[in-house]
Amino acid sequence: MLVHEAPLCADEGIEINLTSAADPPGHCIEASPLVPGDAFASVTLKPPTMAGKCDPVKDLAPPPLSGKFARACPWTDEYVTDFEGIACITPEDDGSCRLGFDMRFEFQEMIRDARTCTPCECGKPVGGSCMADVLLFSDASCSNMLASINEILAEEEICREAHEGSPLAGVRVVFAQDEPGTCSPTTDVSLVDGTIESGETRIFCCSSVELVEVIHANADN
């Protein structure tokens, strides 16, 4: 928006940036600089512009890890009541599993998940339309409205005369029509890059939950 000291937008004018008007739409924008009444004779409203690009989602998360996971916990009887898993012990000194615990599993400690997703890219927006209403106010809180300039289209520039002697201190921009264009992806998929850094291998010698219940019953006897 350009604010002119001369009638009919005859001078170069002072620019007031309305870029922040779209987020959120309709909020009060304090005019910077504030335009006193004796310097406010007319105003040029440039057409609203459509976004020149689409910003793809950047914070993509890699797919969740799948497979068998183990958690080693100290054994106490309280785990037996609603135990959902298999009972495991550490292997013998020679690495073998003792009788009754012959289900052998090897797990690697996960040090760090270093996977990332490759970025997505979009083409330029296609289509869309925009029409704005601009409300001018003599105060920075947008309470005392001077004028409402309606239905400003994306292809036109409008010049309006100002109220004589009134300053310009606040502006609201309301979108009467806001239909964003669409962008087609130029990269169809995001790929997972990087690896999972693993640490020491842990061995578990495991049995079934039925054996845990037998052990518990024998302990009670």
PDB file of C-alpha atoms in Angstrom:
ATOM      1  CA  MET A   1       0.000   0.000   0.000  1.00  0.00           C
ATOM      2  CA  LEU A   2       1.262   3.519  -0.884  1.00  0.00           C
ATOM      3  CA  VAL A   3       0.073   6.555   1.076  1.00  0.00           C
ATOM      4  CA  HIS A   4       0.204   9.848  -0.869  1.00  0.00           C
ATOM      5  CA  GLU A   5       0.439  13.432   0.290  1.00  0.00           C
ATOM      6  CA  ALA A   6      -0.937  14.558  -3.072  1.00  0.00           C
ATOM      7  CA  PRO A   7      -4.515  13.939  -4.277  1.00  0.00           C
ATOM      8  CA  LEU A   8      -5.190  11.316  -6.935  1.00  0.00           C
ATOM      9  CA  CYS A   9      -2.034   9.354  -5.947  1.00  0.00           C
ATOM     10  CA  ALA A  10       0.049  11.895  -7.882  1.00  0.00           C
ATOM     11  CA  ASP A  11       3.321  11.505  -5.926  1.00  0.00           C
ATOM     12  CA  GLU A  12       5.554   8.499  -5.278  1.00  0.00           C
ATOM     13  CA  GLY A  13       3.946   7.885  -1.898  1.00  0.00           C
ATOM     14  CA  ILE A  14       5.102   6.256   1.350  1.00  0.00           C
ATOM     15  CA  GLU A  15       5.011   2.454   1.401  1.00  0.00           C
ATOM     16  CA  ILE A  16       3.204   0.593   4.191  1.00  0.00           C
ATOM     17  CA  ASN A  17       3.947  -3.098   4.083  1.00  0.00           C
ATOM     18  CA  LEU A  18       0.899  -5.353   4.425  1.00  0.00           C
ATOM     19  CA  THR A  19       2.760  -8.657   4.046  1.00  0.00           C
ATOM     20  CA  SER A  20       1.775  -9.749   7.566  1.00  0.00           C
ATOM     21  CA  ALA A  21      -1.931  -9.164   6.831  1.00  0.00           C
ATOM     22  CA  ALA A  22      -2.520 -12.770   5.759  1.00  0.00           C
ATOM     23  CA  ASP A  23      -1.431 -14.383   9.028  1.00  0.00           C
ATOM     24  CA  PRO A  24      -3.886 -14.354  10.657  1.00  0.00           C
ATOM     25  CA  PRO A  25      -6.229 -12.657   8.183  1.00  0.00           C
ATOM     26  CA  GLY A  26      -8.234  -9.701   9.434  1.00  0.00           C
ATOM     27  CA  HIS A  27      -6.011  -8.722  12.368  1.00  0.00           C
ATOM     28  CA  CYS A  28      -5.200  -5.071  13.025  1.00  0.00           C
ATOM     29  CA  ILE A  29      -1.928  -3.857  11.514  1.00  0.00           C
ATOM     30  CA  GLU A  30      -0.410  -0.716  12.970  1.00  0.00           C
ATOM     31  CA  ALA A  31       0.627   1.608  10.168  1.00  0.00           C
ATOM     32  CA  SER A  32       4.382   2.067  10.121  1.00  0.00           C
ATOM     33  CA  PRO A  33       5.127   4.869   9.781  1.00  0.00           C
ATOM     34  CA  LEU A  34       1.989   6.521  11.176  1.00  0.00           C
ATOM     35  CA  VAL A  35       0.690   8.950   8.546  1.00  0.00           C
ATOM     36  CA  PRO A  36      -0.564  12.304   9.902  1.00  0.00           C
ATOM     37  CA  GLY A  37      -3.715  13.839   8.481  1.00  0.00           C
ATOM     38  CA  ASP A  38      -1.920  16.612   6.592  1.00  0.00           C
ATOM     39  CA  ALA A  39       0.189  13.986   4.741  1.00  0.00           C
ATOM     40  CA  PHE A  40      -2.667  11.642   3.868  1.00  0.00           C
ATOM     41  CA  ALA A  41      -4.564  12.772   0.768  1.00  0.00           C
ATOM     42  CA  SER A  42      -4.882   9.516  -1.196  1.00  0.00           C
ATOM     43  CA  VAL A  43      -3.856   5.892  -1.126  1.00  0.00           C
ATOM     44  CA  THR A  44      -2.792   3.333  -3.727  1.00  0.00           C
ATOM     45  CA  LEU A  45      -3.698  -0.278  -3.008  1.00  0.00           C
ATOM     46  CA  LYS A  46      -1.655  -2.690  -5.038  1.00  0.00           C
ATOM     47  CA  PRO A  47      -3.287  -5.994  -6.043  1.00  0.00           C
ATOM     48  CA  PRO A  48      -2.895  -8.958  -3.695  1.00  0.00           C
ATOM     49  CA  THR A  49      -0.362 -11.425  -5.026  1.00  0.00           C
ATOM     50  CA  MET A  50      -0.519 -15.184  -5.037  1.00  0.00           C
ATOM     51  CA  ALA A  51       2.329 -17.119  -3.445  1.00  0.00           C
ATOM     52  CA  GLY A  52       5.071 -17.797  -5.975  1.00  0.00           C
ATOM     53  CA  LYS A  53       5.975 -21.197  -4.551  1.00  0.00           C
ATOM     54  CA  CYS A  54       4.746 -23.998  -2.342  1.00  0.00           C
ATOM     55  CA  ASP A  55       6.792 -24.989   0.691  1.00  0.00           C
ATOM     56  CA  PRO A  56       6.771 -28.765   1.157  1.00  0.00           C
ATOM     57  CA  VAL A  57       6.625 -30.368   4.580  1.00  0.00           C
ATOM     58  CA  LYS A  58      10.156 -30.382   5.964  1.00  0.00           C
ATOM     59  CA  ASP A  59       9.958 -32.322   9.224  1.00  0.00           C
ATOM     60  CA  LEU A  60       9.307 -35.783   7.829  1.00  0.00           C
ATOM     61  CA  ALA A  61       9.845 -38.659  10.254  1.00  0.00           C
ATOM     62  CA  PRO A  62      11.325 -41.989   9.139  1.00  0.00           C
ATOM     63  CA  PRO A  63       8.966 -44.976   9.400  1.00  0.00           C
ATOM     64  CA  PRO A  64       8.876 -46.602  12.840  1.00  0.00           C
ATOM     65  CA  LEU A  65      11.256 -49.436  13.509  1.00  0.00           C
ATOM     66  CA  SER A  66       9.797 -52.917  13.274  1.00  0.00           C
ATOM     67  CA  GLY A  67      11.086 -56.227  14.582  1.00  0.00           C
ATOM     68  CA  LYS A  68      11.683 -57.905  17.908  1.00  0.00           C
ATOM     69  CA  PHE A  69      12.688 -55.730  20.834  1.00  0.00           C
ATOM     70  CA  ALA A  70      13.867 -56.770  24.292  1.00  0.00           C
ATOM     71  CA  ARG A  71      13.970 -55.017  27.640  1.00  0.00           C
ATOM     72  CA  ALA A  72      16.008 -56.498  30.479  1.00  0.00           C
ATOM     73  CA  CYS A  73      14.481 -56.052  33.934  1.00  0.00           C
ATOM     74  CA  PRO A  74      15.376 -57.453  37.370  1.00  0.00           C
ATOM     75  CA  TRP A  75      13.132 -60.383  38.220  1.00  0.00           C
ATOM     76  CA  THR A  76      10.490 -60.064  40.964  1.00  0.00           C
ATOM     77  CA  ASP A  77       7.288 -62.035  41.541  1.00  0.00           C
ATOM     78  CA  GLU A  78       5.093 -59.041  40.767  1.00  0.00           C
ATOM     79  CA  TYR A  79       5.761 -59.438  37.029  1.00  0.00           C
ATOM     80  CA  VAL A  80       4.152 -62.901  36.924  1.00  0.00           C
ATOM     81  CA  THR A  81       0.542 -61.814  37.483  1.00  0.00           C
ATOM     82  CA  ASP A  82      -0.011 -60.154  34.098  1.00  0.00           C
ATOM     83  CA  PHE A  83       3.173 -61.160  32.354  1.00  0.00           C
ATOM     84  CA  GLU A  84       3.056 -60.523  28.584  1.00  0.00           C
ATOM     85  CA  GLY A  85       6.184 -61.999  27.170  1.00  0.00           C
ATOM     86  CA  ILE A  86       8.722 -64.750  27.692  1.00  0.00           C
ATOM     87  CA  ALA A  87      11.110 -65.256  30.580  1.00  0.00           C
ATOM     88  CA  CYS A  88      14.781 -64.836  29.735  1.00  0.00           C
ATOM     89  CA  ILE A  89      18.083 -65.234  31.553  1.00  0.00           C
ATOM     90  CA  THR A  90      21.683 -64.539  30.646  1.00  0.00           C
ATOM     91  CA  PRO A  91      23.646 -67.323  28.926  1.00  0.00           C
ATOM     92  CA  GLU A  92      26.219 -69.509  30.645  1.00  0.00           C
ATOM     93  CA  ASP A  93      29.866 -68.455  30.739  1.00  0.00           C
ATOM     94  CA  ASP A  94      30.537 -70.453  27.575  1.00  0.00           C
ATOM     95  CA  GLY A  95      27.676 -68.669  25.773  1.00  0.00           C
ATOM     96  CA  SER A  96      25.277 -71.644  25.818  1.00  0.00           C
ATOM     97  CA  CYS A  97      21.701 -71.609  27.097  1.00  0.00           C
ATOM     98  CA  ARG A  98      20.787 -73.870  29.989  1.00  0.00           C
ATOM     99  CA  LEU A  99      18.057 -76.531  29.814  1.00  0.00           C
ATOM    100  CA  GLY A 100      14.560 -75.056  29.780  1.00  0.00           C
ATOM    101  CA  PHE A 101      15.838 -71.720  28.453  1.00  0.00           C
ATOM    102  CA  ASP A 102      16.974 -72.869  25.034  1.00  0.00           C
ATOM    103  CA  MET A 103      15.191 -70.155  22.984  1.00  0.00           C
ATOM    104  CA  ARG A 104      18.214 -68.069  22.037  1.00  0.00           C
ATOM    105  CA  PHE A 105      17.859 -64.467  20.866  1.00  0.00           C
ATOM    106  CA  GLU A 106      20.499 -61.943  19.938  1.00  0.00           C
ATOM    107  CA  PHE A 107      19.816 -58.226  20.143  1.00  0.00           C
ATOM    108  CA  GLN A 108      21.995 -55.247  19.414  1.00  0.00           C
ATOM    109  CA  GLU A 109      21.799 -52.177  21.584  1.00  0.00           C
ATOM    110  CA  MET A 110      20.581 -49.191  19.600  1.00  0.00           C
ATOM    111  CA  ILE A 111      22.906 -46.272  20.190  1.00  0.00           C
ATOM    112  CA  ARG A 112      21.321 -43.732  17.835  1.00  0.00           C
ATOM    113  CA  ASP A 113      18.709 -43.608  15.123  1.00  0.00           C
ATOM    114  CA  ALA A 114      20.558 -41.573  12.474  1.00  0.00           C
ATOM    115  CA  ARG A 115      17.927 -41.991   9.777  1.00  0.00           C
ATOM    116  CA  THR A 116      16.525 -38.950   8.004  1.00  0.00           C
ATOM    117  CA  CYS A 117      14.087 -38.445   5.154  1.00  0.00           C
ATOM    118  CA  THR A 118      15.145 -36.863   1.891  1.00  0.00           C
ATOM    119  CA  PRO A 119      13.335 -33.553   1.266  1.00  0.00           C
ATOM    120  CA  CYS A 120      10.316 -33.219  -0.971  1.00  0.00           C
ATOM    121  CA  GLU A 121      10.048 -30.574  -3.688  1.00  0.00           C
ATOM    122  CA  CYS A 122       7.037 -28.915  -5.299  1.00  0.00           C
ATOM    123  CA  GLY A 123       6.375 -27.254  -8.598  1.00  0.00           C
ATOM    124  CA  LYS A 124       4.984 -23.723  -8.933  1.00  0.00           C
ATOM    125  CA  PRO A 125       1.372 -23.034  -7.875  1.00  0.00           C
ATOM    126  CA  VAL A 126      -1.249 -23.355 -10.580  1.00  0.00           C
ATOM    127  CA  GLY A 127      -4.687 -21.747 -10.451  1.00  0.00           C
ATOM    128  CA  GLY A 128      -6.180 -20.066  -7.406  1.00  0.00           C
ATOM    129  CA  SER A 129      -7.837 -16.688  -6.961  1.00  0.00           C
ATOM    130  CA  CYS A 130      -7.736 -13.895  -4.418  1.00  0.00           C
ATOM    131  CA  MET A 131      -9.939 -10.879  -3.594  1.00  0.00           C
ATOM    132  CA  ALA A 132      -9.312  -8.583  -0.625  1.00  0.00           C
ATOM    133  CA  ASP A 133     -11.196  -5.918   1.348  1.00  0.00           C
ATOM    134  CA  VAL A 134      -8.953  -3.255   2.938  1.00  0.00           C
ATOM    135  CA  LEU A 135     -10.215  -1.282   5.939  1.00  0.00           C
ATOM    136  CA  LEU A 136      -8.454   1.955   6.908  1.00  0.00           C
ATOM    137  CA  PHE A 137      -8.478   3.365  10.476  1.00  0.00           C
ATOM    138  CA  SER A 138      -7.434   6.620  12.120  1.00  0.00           C
ATOM    139  CA  ASP A 139      -6.215   4.796  15.265  1.00  0.00           C
ATOM    140  CA  ALA A 140      -3.653   2.024  15.820  1.00  0.00           C
ATOM    141  CA  SER A 141      -6.227  -0.240  17.513  1.00  0.00           C
ATOM    142  CA  CYS A 142      -8.461  -0.273  14.394  1.00  0.00           C
ATOM    143  CA  SER A 143     -11.529   1.101  16.198  1.00  0.00           C
ATOM    144  CA  ASN A 144     -12.319   4.247  14.203  1.00  0.00           C
ATOM    145  CA  MET A 145     -12.751   3.243  10.555  1.00  0.00           C
ATOM    146  CA  LEU A 146     -12.134   5.837   7.874  1.00  0.00           C
ATOM    147  CA  ALA A 147     -12.946   3.815   4.762  1.00  0.00           C
ATOM    148  CA  SER A 148     -13.587   0.331   3.443  1.00  0.00           C
ATOM    149  CA  ILE A 149     -12.162  -0.414   0.011  1.00  0.00           C
ATOM    150  CA  ASN A 150     -13.749  -3.652  -1.160  1.00  0.00           C
ATOM    151  CA  GLU A 151     -13.187  -6.367  -3.760  1.00  0.00           C
ATOM    152  CA  ILE A 152      -9.604  -5.651  -4.724  1.00  0.00           C
ATOM    153  CA  LEU A 153      -8.679  -8.289  -7.286  1.00  0.00           C
ATOM    154  CA  ALA A 154      -5.278  -9.774  -8.028  1.00  0.00           C
ATOM    155  CA  GLU A 155      -4.974  -8.000 -11.379  1.00  0.00           C
ATOM    156  CA  GLU A 156      -5.881  -4.419 -10.476  1.00  0.00           C
ATOM    157  CA  GLU A 157      -4.352  -1.433  -8.660  1.00  0.00           C
ATOM    158  CA  ILE A 158      -6.733   1.001  -6.955  1.00  0.00           C
ATOM    159  CA  CYS A 159      -6.326   4.686  -6.053  1.00  0.00           C
ATOM    160  CA  ARG A 160      -8.688   6.193  -3.450  1.00  0.00           C
ATOM    161  CA  GLU A 161      -9.015   9.661  -1.968  1.00  0.00           C
ATOM    162  CA  ALA A 162      -8.579  10.005   1.791  1.00  0.00           C
ATOM    163  CA  HIS A 163     -10.788  11.639   4.388  1.00  0.00           C
ATOM    164  CA  GLU A 164      -9.516  15.184   4.711  1.00  0.00           C
ATOM    165  CA  GLY A 165      -7.480  15.816   7.863  1.00  0.00           C
ATOM    166  CA  SER A 166      -7.680  12.239   9.164  1.00  0.00           C
ATOM    167  CA  PRO A 167      -4.477  10.356   9.965  1.00  0.00           C
ATOM    168  CA  LEU A 168      -3.840   6.755   8.937  1.00  0.00           C
ATOM    169  CA  ALA A 169      -2.755   4.642  11.910  1.00  0.00           C
ATOM    170  CA  GLY A 170      -4.242   1.159  11.410  1.00  0.00           C
ATOM    171  CA  VAL A 171      -5.220  -1.232   8.622  1.00  0.00           C
ATOM    172  CA  ARG A 172      -7.139  -4.487   8.389  1.00  0.00           C
ATOM    173  CA  VAL A 173      -7.110  -6.778   5.351  1.00  0.00           C
ATOM    174  CA  VAL A 174      -9.955  -9.261   4.986  1.00  0.00           C
ATOM    175  CA  PHE A 175      -9.948 -11.847   2.212  1.00  0.00           C
ATOM    176  CA  ALA A 176     -13.329 -11.919   0.498  1.00  0.00           C
ATOM    177  CA  GLN A 177     -11.990 -14.724  -1.685  1.00  0.00           C
ATOM    178  CA  ASP A 178      -8.964 -16.837  -0.827  1.00  0.00           C
ATOM    179  CA  GLU A 179      -8.509 -19.880  -3.026  1.00  0.00           C
ATOM    180  CA  PRO A 180      -4.878 -20.973  -3.052  1.00  0.00           C
ATOM    181  CA  GLY A 181      -3.426 -22.633  -6.099  1.00  0.00           C
ATOM    182  CA  THR A 182      -2.242 -26.222  -6.126  1.00  0.00           C
ATOM    183  CA  CYS A 183       1.304 -27.497  -6.477  1.00  0.00           C
ATOM    184  CA  SER A 184       2.298 -30.833  -7.938  1.00  0.00           C
ATOM    185  CA  PRO A 185       5.241 -32.634  -6.334  1.00  0.00           C
ATOM    186  CA  THR A 186       8.392 -32.787  -8.423  1.00  0.00           C
ATOM    187  CA  THR A 187       9.709 -35.600  -6.219  1.00  0.00           C
ATOM    188  CA  ASP A 188       7.031 -38.236  -5.768  1.00  0.00           C
ATOM    189  CA  VAL A 189       8.469 -39.949  -2.713  1.00  0.00           C
ATOM    190  CA  SER A 190      10.702 -39.173   0.233  1.00  0.00           C
ATOM    191  CA  LEU A 191      13.450 -41.732   0.784  1.00  0.00           C
ATOM    192  CA  VAL A 192      14.987 -42.811   4.069  1.00  0.00           C
ATOM    193  CA  ASP A 193      18.659 -41.924   4.278  1.00  0.00           C
ATOM    194  CA  GLY A 194      21.139 -42.842   6.996  1.00  0.00           C
ATOM    195  CA  THR A 195      21.455 -45.831   9.307  1.00  0.00           C
ATOM    196  CA  ILE A 196      20.732 -47.006  12.803  1.00  0.00           C
ATOM    197  CA  GLU A 197      23.936 -47.049  14.793  1.00  0.00           C
ATOM    198  CA  SER A 198      24.104 -50.235  16.848  1.00  0.00           C
ATOM    199  CA  GLY A 199      26.219 -51.154  19.830  1.00  0.00           C
ATOM    200  CA  GLU A 200      27.074 -54.304  21.755  1.00  0.00           C
ATOM    201  CA  THR A 201      25.261 -57.571  21.021  1.00  0.00           C
ATOM    202  CA  ARG A 202      23.244 -58.952  23.951  1.00  0.00           C
ATOM    203  CA  ILE A 203      22.200 -62.606  24.151  1.00  0.00           C
ATOM    204  CA  PHE A 204      19.015 -63.740  25.886  1.00  0.00           C
ATOM    205  CA  CYS A 205      18.243 -67.368  26.760  1.00  0.00           C
ATOM    206  CA  CYS A 206      14.473 -67.539  26.963  1.00  0.00           C
ATOM    207  CA  SER A 207      11.651 -69.860  27.862  1.00  0.00           C
ATOM    208  CA  SER A 208       7.874 -69.631  27.710  1.00  0.00           C
ATOM    209  CA  VAL A 209       5.515 -67.914  30.137  1.00  0.00           C
ATOM    210  CA  GLU A 210       4.241 -71.376  31.168  1.00  0.00           C
ATOM    211  CA  LEU A 211       7.627 -72.163  32.685  1.00  0.00           C
ATOM    212  CA  VAL A 212       7.568 -68.880  34.589  1.00  0.00           C
ATOM    213  CA  GLU A 213       4.266 -69.914  36.174  1.00  0.00           C
ATOM    214  CA  VAL A 214       5.723 -73.304  37.132  1.00  0.00           C
ATOM    215  CA  ILE A 215       8.741 -71.648  38.720  1.00  0.00           C
ATOM    216  CA  HIS A 216       6.462 -69.302  40.637  1.00  0.00           C
ATOM    217  CA  ALA A 217       4.239 -72.175  41.830  1.00  0.00           C
ATOM    218  CA  ASN A 218       7.283 -74.162  43.009  1.00  0.00           C
ATOM    219  CA  ALA A 219       8.532 -71.120  44.881  1.00  0.00           C
ATOM    220  CA  ASP A 220       5.204 -70.841  46.706  1.00  0.00           C
ATOM    221  CA  ASN A 221       5.420 -74.511  47.709  1.00  0.00           C
TER     222      ASN A 221
END
